[in-house]
Structure formats: structure tokens, C-alpha cells
Short mmCIF file of C-alpha atoms in Angstrom, two decimals:
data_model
loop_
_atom_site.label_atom_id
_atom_site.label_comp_id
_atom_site.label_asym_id
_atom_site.label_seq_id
_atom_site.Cartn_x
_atom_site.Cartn_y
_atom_site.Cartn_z
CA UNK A 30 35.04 -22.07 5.43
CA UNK A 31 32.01 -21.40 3.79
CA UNK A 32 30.63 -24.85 4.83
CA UNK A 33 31.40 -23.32 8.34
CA UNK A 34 29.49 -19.88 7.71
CA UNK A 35 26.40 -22.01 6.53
CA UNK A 36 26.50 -23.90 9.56
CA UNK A 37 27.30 -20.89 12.02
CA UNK A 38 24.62 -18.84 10.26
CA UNK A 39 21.86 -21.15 10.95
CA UNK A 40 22.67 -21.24 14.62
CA UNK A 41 22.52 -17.40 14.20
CA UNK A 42 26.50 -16.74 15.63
CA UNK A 43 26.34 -14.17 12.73
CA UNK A 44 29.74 -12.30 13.92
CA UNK A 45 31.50 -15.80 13.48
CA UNK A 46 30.21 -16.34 10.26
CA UNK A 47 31.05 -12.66 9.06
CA UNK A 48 34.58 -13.66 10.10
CA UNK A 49 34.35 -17.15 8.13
CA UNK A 50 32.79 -15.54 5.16
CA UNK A 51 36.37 -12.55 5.36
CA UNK A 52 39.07 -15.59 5.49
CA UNK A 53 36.91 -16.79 2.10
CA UNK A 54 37.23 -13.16 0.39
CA UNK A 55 41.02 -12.97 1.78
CA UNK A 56 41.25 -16.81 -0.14
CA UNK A 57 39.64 -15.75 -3.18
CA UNK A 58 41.36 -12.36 -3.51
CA UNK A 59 44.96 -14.81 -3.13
CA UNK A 60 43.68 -17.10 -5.60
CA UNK A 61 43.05 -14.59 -7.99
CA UNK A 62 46.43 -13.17 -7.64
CA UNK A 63 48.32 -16.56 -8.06
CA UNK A 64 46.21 -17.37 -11.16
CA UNK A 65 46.71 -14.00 -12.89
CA UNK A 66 50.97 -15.07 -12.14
CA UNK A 67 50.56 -18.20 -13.77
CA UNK A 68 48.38 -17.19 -16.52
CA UNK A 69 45.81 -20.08 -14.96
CA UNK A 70 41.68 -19.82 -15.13
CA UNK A 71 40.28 -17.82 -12.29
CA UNK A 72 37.21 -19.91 -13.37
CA UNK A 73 37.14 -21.68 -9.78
CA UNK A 74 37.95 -18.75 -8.33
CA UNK A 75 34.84 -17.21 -9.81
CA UNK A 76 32.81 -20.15 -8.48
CA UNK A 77 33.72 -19.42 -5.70
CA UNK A 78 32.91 -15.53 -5.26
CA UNK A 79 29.11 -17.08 -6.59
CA UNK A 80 28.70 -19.21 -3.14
CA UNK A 81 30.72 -16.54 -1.21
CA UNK A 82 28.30 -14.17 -2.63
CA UNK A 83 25.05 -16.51 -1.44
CA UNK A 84 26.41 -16.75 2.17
CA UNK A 85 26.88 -12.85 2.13
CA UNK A 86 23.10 -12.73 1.20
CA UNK A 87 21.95 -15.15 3.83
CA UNK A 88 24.07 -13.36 6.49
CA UNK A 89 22.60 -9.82 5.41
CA UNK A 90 19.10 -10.83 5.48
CA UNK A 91 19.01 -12.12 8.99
CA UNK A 92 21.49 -8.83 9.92
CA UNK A 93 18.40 -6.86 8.49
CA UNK A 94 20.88 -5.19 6.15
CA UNK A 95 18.70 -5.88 2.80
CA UNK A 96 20.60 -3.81 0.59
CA UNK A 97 23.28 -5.53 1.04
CA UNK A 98 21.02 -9.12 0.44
CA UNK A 99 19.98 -7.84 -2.85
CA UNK A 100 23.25 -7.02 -4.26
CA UNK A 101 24.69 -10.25 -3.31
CA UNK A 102 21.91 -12.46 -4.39
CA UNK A 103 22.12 -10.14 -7.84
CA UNK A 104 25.89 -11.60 -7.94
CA UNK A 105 25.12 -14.68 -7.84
CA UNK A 106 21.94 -14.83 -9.86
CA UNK A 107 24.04 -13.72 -12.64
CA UNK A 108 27.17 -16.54 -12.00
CA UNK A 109 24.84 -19.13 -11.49
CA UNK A 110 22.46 -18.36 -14.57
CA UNK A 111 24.08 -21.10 -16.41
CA UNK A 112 24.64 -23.22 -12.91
CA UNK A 113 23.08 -26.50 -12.10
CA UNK A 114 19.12 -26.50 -11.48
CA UNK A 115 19.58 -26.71 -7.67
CA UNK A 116 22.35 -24.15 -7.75
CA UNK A 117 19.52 -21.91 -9.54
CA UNK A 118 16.97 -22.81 -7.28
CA UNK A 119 19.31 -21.80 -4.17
CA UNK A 120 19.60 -18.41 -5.59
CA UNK A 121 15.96 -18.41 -6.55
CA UNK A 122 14.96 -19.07 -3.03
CA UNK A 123 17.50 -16.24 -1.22
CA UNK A 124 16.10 -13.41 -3.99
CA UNK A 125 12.30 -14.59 -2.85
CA UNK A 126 13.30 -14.02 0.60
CA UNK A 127 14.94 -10.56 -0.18
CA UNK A 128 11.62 -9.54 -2.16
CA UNK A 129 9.96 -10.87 0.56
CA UNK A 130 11.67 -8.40 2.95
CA UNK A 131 11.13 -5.48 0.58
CA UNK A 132 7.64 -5.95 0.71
CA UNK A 133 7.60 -7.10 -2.78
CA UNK A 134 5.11 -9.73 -2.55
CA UNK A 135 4.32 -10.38 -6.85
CA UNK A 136 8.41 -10.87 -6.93
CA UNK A 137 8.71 -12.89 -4.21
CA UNK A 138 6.46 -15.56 -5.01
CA UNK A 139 7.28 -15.42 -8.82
CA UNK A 140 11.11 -16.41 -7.35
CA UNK A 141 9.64 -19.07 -4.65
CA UNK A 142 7.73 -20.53 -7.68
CA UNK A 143 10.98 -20.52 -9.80
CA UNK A 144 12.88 -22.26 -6.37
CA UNK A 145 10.42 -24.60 -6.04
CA UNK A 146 10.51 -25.70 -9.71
CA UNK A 147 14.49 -26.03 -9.63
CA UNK A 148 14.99 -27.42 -6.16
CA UNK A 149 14.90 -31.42 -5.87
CA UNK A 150 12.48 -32.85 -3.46
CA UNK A 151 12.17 -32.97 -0.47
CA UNK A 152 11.89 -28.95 -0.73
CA UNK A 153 12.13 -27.47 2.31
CA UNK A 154 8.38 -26.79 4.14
CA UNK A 155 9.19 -23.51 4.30
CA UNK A 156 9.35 -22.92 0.70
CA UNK A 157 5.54 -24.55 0.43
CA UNK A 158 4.41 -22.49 3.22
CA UNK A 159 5.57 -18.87 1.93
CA UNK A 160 4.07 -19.66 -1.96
CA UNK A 161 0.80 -20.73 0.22
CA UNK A 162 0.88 -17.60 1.79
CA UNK A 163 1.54 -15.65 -0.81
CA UNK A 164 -0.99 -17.09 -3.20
CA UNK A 165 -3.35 -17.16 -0.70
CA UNK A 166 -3.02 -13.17 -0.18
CA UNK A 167 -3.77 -13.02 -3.45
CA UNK A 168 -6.99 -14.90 -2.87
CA UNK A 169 -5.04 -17.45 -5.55
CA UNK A 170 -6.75 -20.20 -3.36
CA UNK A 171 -6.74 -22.86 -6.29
CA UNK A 172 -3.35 -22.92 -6.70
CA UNK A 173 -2.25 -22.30 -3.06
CA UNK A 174 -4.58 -25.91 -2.36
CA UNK A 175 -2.30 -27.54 -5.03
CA UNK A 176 0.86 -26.48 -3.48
CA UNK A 177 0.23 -27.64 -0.75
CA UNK A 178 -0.98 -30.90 -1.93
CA UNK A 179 2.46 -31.25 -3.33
CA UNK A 180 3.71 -30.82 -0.03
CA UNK A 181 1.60 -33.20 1.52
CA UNK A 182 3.71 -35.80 -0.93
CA UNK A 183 7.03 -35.05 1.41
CA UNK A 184 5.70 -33.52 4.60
CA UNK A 185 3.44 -34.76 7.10
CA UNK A 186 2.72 -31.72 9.39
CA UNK A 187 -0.82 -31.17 10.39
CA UNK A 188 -0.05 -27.68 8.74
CA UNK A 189 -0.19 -28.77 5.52
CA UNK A 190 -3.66 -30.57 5.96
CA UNK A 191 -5.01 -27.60 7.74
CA UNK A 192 -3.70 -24.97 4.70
CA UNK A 193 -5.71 -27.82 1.92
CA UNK A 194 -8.64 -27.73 4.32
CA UNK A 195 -8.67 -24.15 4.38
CA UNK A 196 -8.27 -23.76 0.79
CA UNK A 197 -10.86 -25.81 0.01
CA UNK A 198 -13.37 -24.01 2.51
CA UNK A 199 -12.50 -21.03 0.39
CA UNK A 200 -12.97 -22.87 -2.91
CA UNK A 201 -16.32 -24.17 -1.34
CA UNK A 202 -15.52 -27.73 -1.22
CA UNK A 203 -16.54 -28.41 2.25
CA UNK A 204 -16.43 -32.22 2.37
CA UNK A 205 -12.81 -32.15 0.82
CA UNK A 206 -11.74 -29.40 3.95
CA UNK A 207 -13.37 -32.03 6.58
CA UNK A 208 -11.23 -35.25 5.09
CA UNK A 209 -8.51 -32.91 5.32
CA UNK A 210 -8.73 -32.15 9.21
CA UNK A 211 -8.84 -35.64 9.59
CA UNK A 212 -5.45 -35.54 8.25
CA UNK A 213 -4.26 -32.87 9.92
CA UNK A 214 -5.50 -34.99 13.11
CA UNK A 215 -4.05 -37.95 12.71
CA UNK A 216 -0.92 -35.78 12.73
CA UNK A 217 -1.78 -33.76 15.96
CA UNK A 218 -5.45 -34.11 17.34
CA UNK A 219 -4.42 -31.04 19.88
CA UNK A 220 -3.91 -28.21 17.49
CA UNK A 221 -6.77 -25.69 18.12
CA UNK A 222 -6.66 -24.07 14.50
CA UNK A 223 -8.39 -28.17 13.29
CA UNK A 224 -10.85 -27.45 15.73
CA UNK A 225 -11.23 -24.01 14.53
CA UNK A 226 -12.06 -24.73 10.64
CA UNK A 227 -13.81 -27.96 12.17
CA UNK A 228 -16.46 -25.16 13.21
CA UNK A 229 -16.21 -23.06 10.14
CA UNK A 230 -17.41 -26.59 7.90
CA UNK A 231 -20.07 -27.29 10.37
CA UNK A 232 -21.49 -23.98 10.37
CA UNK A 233 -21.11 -23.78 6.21
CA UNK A 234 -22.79 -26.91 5.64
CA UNK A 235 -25.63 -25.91 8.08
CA UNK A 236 -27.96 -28.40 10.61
CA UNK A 237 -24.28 -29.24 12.79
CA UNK A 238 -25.03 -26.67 15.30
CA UNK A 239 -24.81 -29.11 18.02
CA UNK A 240 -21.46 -30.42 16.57
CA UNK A 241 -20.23 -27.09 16.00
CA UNK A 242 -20.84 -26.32 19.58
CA UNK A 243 -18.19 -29.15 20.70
CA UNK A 244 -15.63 -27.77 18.11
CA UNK A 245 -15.84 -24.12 19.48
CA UNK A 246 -15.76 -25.40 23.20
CA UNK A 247 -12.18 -27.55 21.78
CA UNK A 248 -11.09 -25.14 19.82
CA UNK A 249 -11.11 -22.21 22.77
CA UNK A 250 -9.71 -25.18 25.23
CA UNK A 251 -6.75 -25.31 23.35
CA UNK A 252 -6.27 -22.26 23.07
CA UNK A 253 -7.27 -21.25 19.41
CA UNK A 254 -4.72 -17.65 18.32
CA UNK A 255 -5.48 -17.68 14.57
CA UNK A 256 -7.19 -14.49 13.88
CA UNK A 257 -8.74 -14.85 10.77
CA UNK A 258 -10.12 -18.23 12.13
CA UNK A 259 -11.48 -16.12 14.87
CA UNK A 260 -13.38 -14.02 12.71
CA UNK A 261 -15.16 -16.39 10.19
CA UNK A 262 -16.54 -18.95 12.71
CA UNK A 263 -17.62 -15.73 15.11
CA UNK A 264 -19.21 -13.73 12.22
CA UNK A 265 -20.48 -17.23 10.99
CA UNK A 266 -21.87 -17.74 14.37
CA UNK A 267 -23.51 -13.74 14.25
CA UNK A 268 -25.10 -15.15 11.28
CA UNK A 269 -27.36 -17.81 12.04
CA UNK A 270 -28.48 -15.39 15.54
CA UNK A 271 -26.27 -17.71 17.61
CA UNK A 272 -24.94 -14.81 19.52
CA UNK A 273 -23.40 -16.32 23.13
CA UNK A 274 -20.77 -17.94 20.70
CA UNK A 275 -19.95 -15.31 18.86
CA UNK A 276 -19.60 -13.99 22.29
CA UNK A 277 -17.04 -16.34 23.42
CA UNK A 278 -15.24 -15.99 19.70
CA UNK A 279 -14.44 -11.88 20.52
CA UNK A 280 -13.75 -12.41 23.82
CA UNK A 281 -10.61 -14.28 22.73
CA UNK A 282 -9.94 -12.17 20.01
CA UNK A 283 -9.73 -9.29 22.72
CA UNK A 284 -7.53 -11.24 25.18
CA UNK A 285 -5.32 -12.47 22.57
CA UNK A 286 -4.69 -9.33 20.60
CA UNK A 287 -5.48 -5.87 23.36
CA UNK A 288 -2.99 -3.50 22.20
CA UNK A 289 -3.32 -4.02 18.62
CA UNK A 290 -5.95 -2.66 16.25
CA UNK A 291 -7.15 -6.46 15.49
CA UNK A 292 -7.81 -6.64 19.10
CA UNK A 293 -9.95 -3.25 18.91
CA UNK A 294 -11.75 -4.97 16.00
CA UNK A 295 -12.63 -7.61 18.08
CA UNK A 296 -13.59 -5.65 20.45
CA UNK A 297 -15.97 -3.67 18.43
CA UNK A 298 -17.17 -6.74 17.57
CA UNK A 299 -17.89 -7.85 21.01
CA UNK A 300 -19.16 -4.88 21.76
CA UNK A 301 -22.16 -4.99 19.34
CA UNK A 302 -22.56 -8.71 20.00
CA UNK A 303 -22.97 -7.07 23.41
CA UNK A 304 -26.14 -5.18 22.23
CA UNK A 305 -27.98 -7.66 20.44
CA UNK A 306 -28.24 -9.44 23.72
CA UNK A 307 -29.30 -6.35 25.61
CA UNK A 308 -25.63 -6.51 27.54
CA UNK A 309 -26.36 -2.77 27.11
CA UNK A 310 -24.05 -1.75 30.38
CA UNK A 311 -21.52 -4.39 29.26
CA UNK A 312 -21.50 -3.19 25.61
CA UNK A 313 -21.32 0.62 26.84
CA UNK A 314 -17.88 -0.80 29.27
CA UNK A 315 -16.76 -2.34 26.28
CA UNK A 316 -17.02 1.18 24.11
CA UNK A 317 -15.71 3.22 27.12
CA UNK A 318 -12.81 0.56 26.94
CA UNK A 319 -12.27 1.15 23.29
CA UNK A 320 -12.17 5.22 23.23
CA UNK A 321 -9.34 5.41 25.49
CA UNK A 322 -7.23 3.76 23.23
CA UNK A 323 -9.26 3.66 19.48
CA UNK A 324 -10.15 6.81 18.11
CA UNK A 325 -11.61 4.54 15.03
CA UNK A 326 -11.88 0.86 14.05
CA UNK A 327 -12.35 -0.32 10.79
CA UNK A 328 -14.27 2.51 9.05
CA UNK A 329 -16.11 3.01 12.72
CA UNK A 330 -15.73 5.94 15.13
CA UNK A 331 -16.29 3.86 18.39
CA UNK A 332 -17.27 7.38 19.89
CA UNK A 333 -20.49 7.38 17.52
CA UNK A 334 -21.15 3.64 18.40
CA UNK A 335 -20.82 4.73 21.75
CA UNK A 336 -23.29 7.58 21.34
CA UNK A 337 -26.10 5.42 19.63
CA UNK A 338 -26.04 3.11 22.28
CA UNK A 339 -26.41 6.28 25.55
CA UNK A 340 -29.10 7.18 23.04
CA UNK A 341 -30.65 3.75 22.87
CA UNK A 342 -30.17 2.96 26.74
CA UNK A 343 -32.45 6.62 26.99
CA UNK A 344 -29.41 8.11 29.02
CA UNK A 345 -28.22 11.86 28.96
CA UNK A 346 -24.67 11.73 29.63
#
């Protein structure tokens, strides 16, 4: 039964798997009963609430009910605390995603570090991907680059090259970050987010305009989403006075992202790239876009910006 609930919660036929995971209870409660007649160990029987009591986890975090997550995977953590190291790691890795939905980001890594220690390999990509995350909130870029070099040793996603090369444009080791997209496209030579950081090297290392160019016209091609992508290689770009690309850059930040306040970012940004070309009408459309919907973005009262601009254009309205 429980083999059944694992197999019925991945496929997400949760009401199934609720009924599964009662039959277990109903088996363990009987169990329990017959042992205490014949004086035998309920040891199996507590086994067996332990990876009843992991299910009931799983099947409350994807119910959203994380209450109920936590005090199951607190169950178990304490039956398995003397468990084998993948049993361990298991419970390790369903408390990191409870944290996780708390918003408890220092506890959830600490337990994806402690899953990723106890698990045997291959460990699930997932697993890599949330410490890289997480460490790489923290601006922990050193250590996110050497989990996910660990990954690399079981996964071959382009992801994983792309998260090295992006650590390592962080960590300033530029040449390392360009041998890495040429990992990452051997493994897919379509996914825009290469082409992306491709443009972020270039423009770091300096005298690759030309070749950044081509990376920026691929990257947009395909259709480039990654936000904070976006905004390095345009604000890179805004840097060296290159201003028509940084163009391009917010202009898909806006049409990616219009409702949400990184879409009025961009389109601050656009706004003021706008400007320094003398766009002033377009830049004044853009602002007039943005205070209908953006009181203030990012520290910014697009009102003001608005204002300096009238001001600037020598218009009294």
C-alpha cells in the first residue's frame, strides 16, 4: 500500500493516495492490537508508522497543508534517527522541502546539505538544484559552483553547466564560465540562458563587442526569460554607452514580465535608456505607461522621472 501511495502521489491522484495511506493506518492500528494479544514486538509495526508517517508528509506538502508536513516529517525524523543513512537522508530531504515551504531558507538548505550527504548517488537533480539555489541566495557562490560540479559527475543537463558557468562569472573566473557553456552546449546548443551568460563573459572580458552582438541577437531569438540574465548583460551593455542593446534587453524584460513589478523595473529601465538616446516622446510613453499601473519602482517615483523629463523636453503640461 504504501508502495502504491508513493506511486499515486507522484502522478499527483492525491485523493487515491490519501485512501492508500488510511488502509496502512487501519493495518498498523490491527497490527498493534494483535501484537499487544500475543505479547509480540510492535517493533515492525513502529517501522512502519515511520514510512507511513513520510508518505503523510509528501502527500501534505503537495496538498499545501504544511502543518501537517512538519509534524509528520518530525515523526519520522525521530524513528529514523538511528535508521539507515538513506532512510535519514529521505527524511532529511522531505524536512528541507517543508522549511522550504515555510520560507525558512537557513533550515532548508542546512537539511538539503544533510540529504545530500546521506543519500547514495545518483541524488536526485533536484536536490543539487535547490542547495544551488539556496547557496546562491546567499551569494555562497563558491560552494554553490562545487555543488554543482558534483552534479555534473551524475547529470548531464545543460543546467548544471550553465549554474558552474554562472558561478564562476560571479567568482570572476571568466574563462572557467566560457568552457562551461561549451558544456552546457554540447548538451543543448538551443537554450537561450547559454547565449545569455555567453554575452555577460564577452562583455566582462571586454574588446568582444562584435561577438557579444551575435550572442544577444541568439539569445533574444530563442527567446531568452531569465530575468536576472536580463539585467546584467543590459546594465552591462548601459555600461560601455552601447545603448540600442540595452534597448533590445528591456524591451524583453517588459514583454516578458508587464504585470509584475520586475516588468515595471524593466520598464523604468527602458525608459531612461529611452532618454539617453533622445527617444524623449518614446521615453515620456514609456513613463505615462508606467504611472497607470506603478506608483514607484525600485526606490523611484516614476511620476518624478516623468516630471524631469516634461521639464527637460521644455514642455508645460
Amino acid at each position: 500500500c504504501l508502495e502504491a501511495a508513493e506511486y499515486l502521489l507522484a502522478n499527483k491522484l492525491f485523493k487515491s493516495a490519501q485512501t492508500c495511506l488510511d488502509w496502512v493506518s487501519e493495518f498498523e492500528a490491527k497490527a498493534k492490537e494483535i501484537a499487544a494479544d500475543c505479547g509480540a514486538s510492535t517493533a515492525g509495526a513502529k517501522e512502519l508508522r515511520a514510512k507511513l508517517s513520510l508518505c503523510t508528509a509528501k502527500l501534505c506538502l503537495l496538498k499545501g497543508d504544511i502543518d501537517g508536513a512538519e509534524a509528520a516529517v518530525l515523526y519520522a525524523e525521530k524513528r529514523y534517527k538511528d535508521g539507515e543513512a538513506e532512510e535519514r537522508g529521505l527524511v532529511a530531504l522531505a524536512h528541507a522541502e517543508v522549511m522550504s515551504k515555510k520560507l525558512d531558507e537557513p533550515a532548508a538548505l542546512s537539511k538539503y546539505l544533510s540529504a545530500l550527504k546521506l543519500l547514495p548517488d545518483p541524488v536526485p537533480f533536484s536536490v543539487y538544484l535547490s542547495i544551488f539555489k539556496l547557496l546562491s541566495a546567499a551569494n555562497r557562490w563558491a560552494e554553490a559552483r562545487e555543488v554543482m560540479f558534483r552534479a555534473a559527475k551524475s547529470w548531464s543537463y545543460s543546467s548544471v553547466w550553465l549554474n558552474i558557468s554562472k558561478a564562476s562569472i560571479k567568482l570572476g573566473y571568466l574563462e572557467d564560465a566560457e568552457d562551461s557553456l561549451q558544456e552546457s552546449n554540447g548538451a543543448d546548443t538551443n537554450d537561450p540562458r547559454s547565449w545569455g551568460l555567453f554575452v555577460i563573459v564577452c562583455l566582462k572580458q571586454g574588446e568582444r563587442l562584435s561577438e557579444a552582438n551575435e550572442g544577444l541577437k541568439q539569445a533574444l531569438g530563442l527567446g531568452l526569460s531569465d530575468l536576472d540574465i536580463l539585467r546584467e548583460m543590459g546594465d552591462l551593455f548601459v555600461a560601455i554607452d552601447e545603448m540600442a542593446q540595452a534597448e533590445a534587453v528591456w524591451r524583453r524584460g517588459v514583454e516578458i514580465m508587464p504585470p509584475a513589478e520586475e516588468g515595471a523595473e524593466f520598464g523604468l529601465r527602458l525608459a531612461k535608456c529611452l532618454e539617453a538616446q533622445r527617444e524623449f516622446e518614446k521615453a515620456l510613453a514609456c513613463y505615462d505607461s508606467l504611472v497607470s499601473t506603478h506608483a514607484a519602482v525600485g526606490g523611484h517615483t516614476v511620476e518624478q522621472e516623468r516630471a524631469k523629463l516634461v521639464q527637460r523636453m521644455g514642455w508645460n503640461f
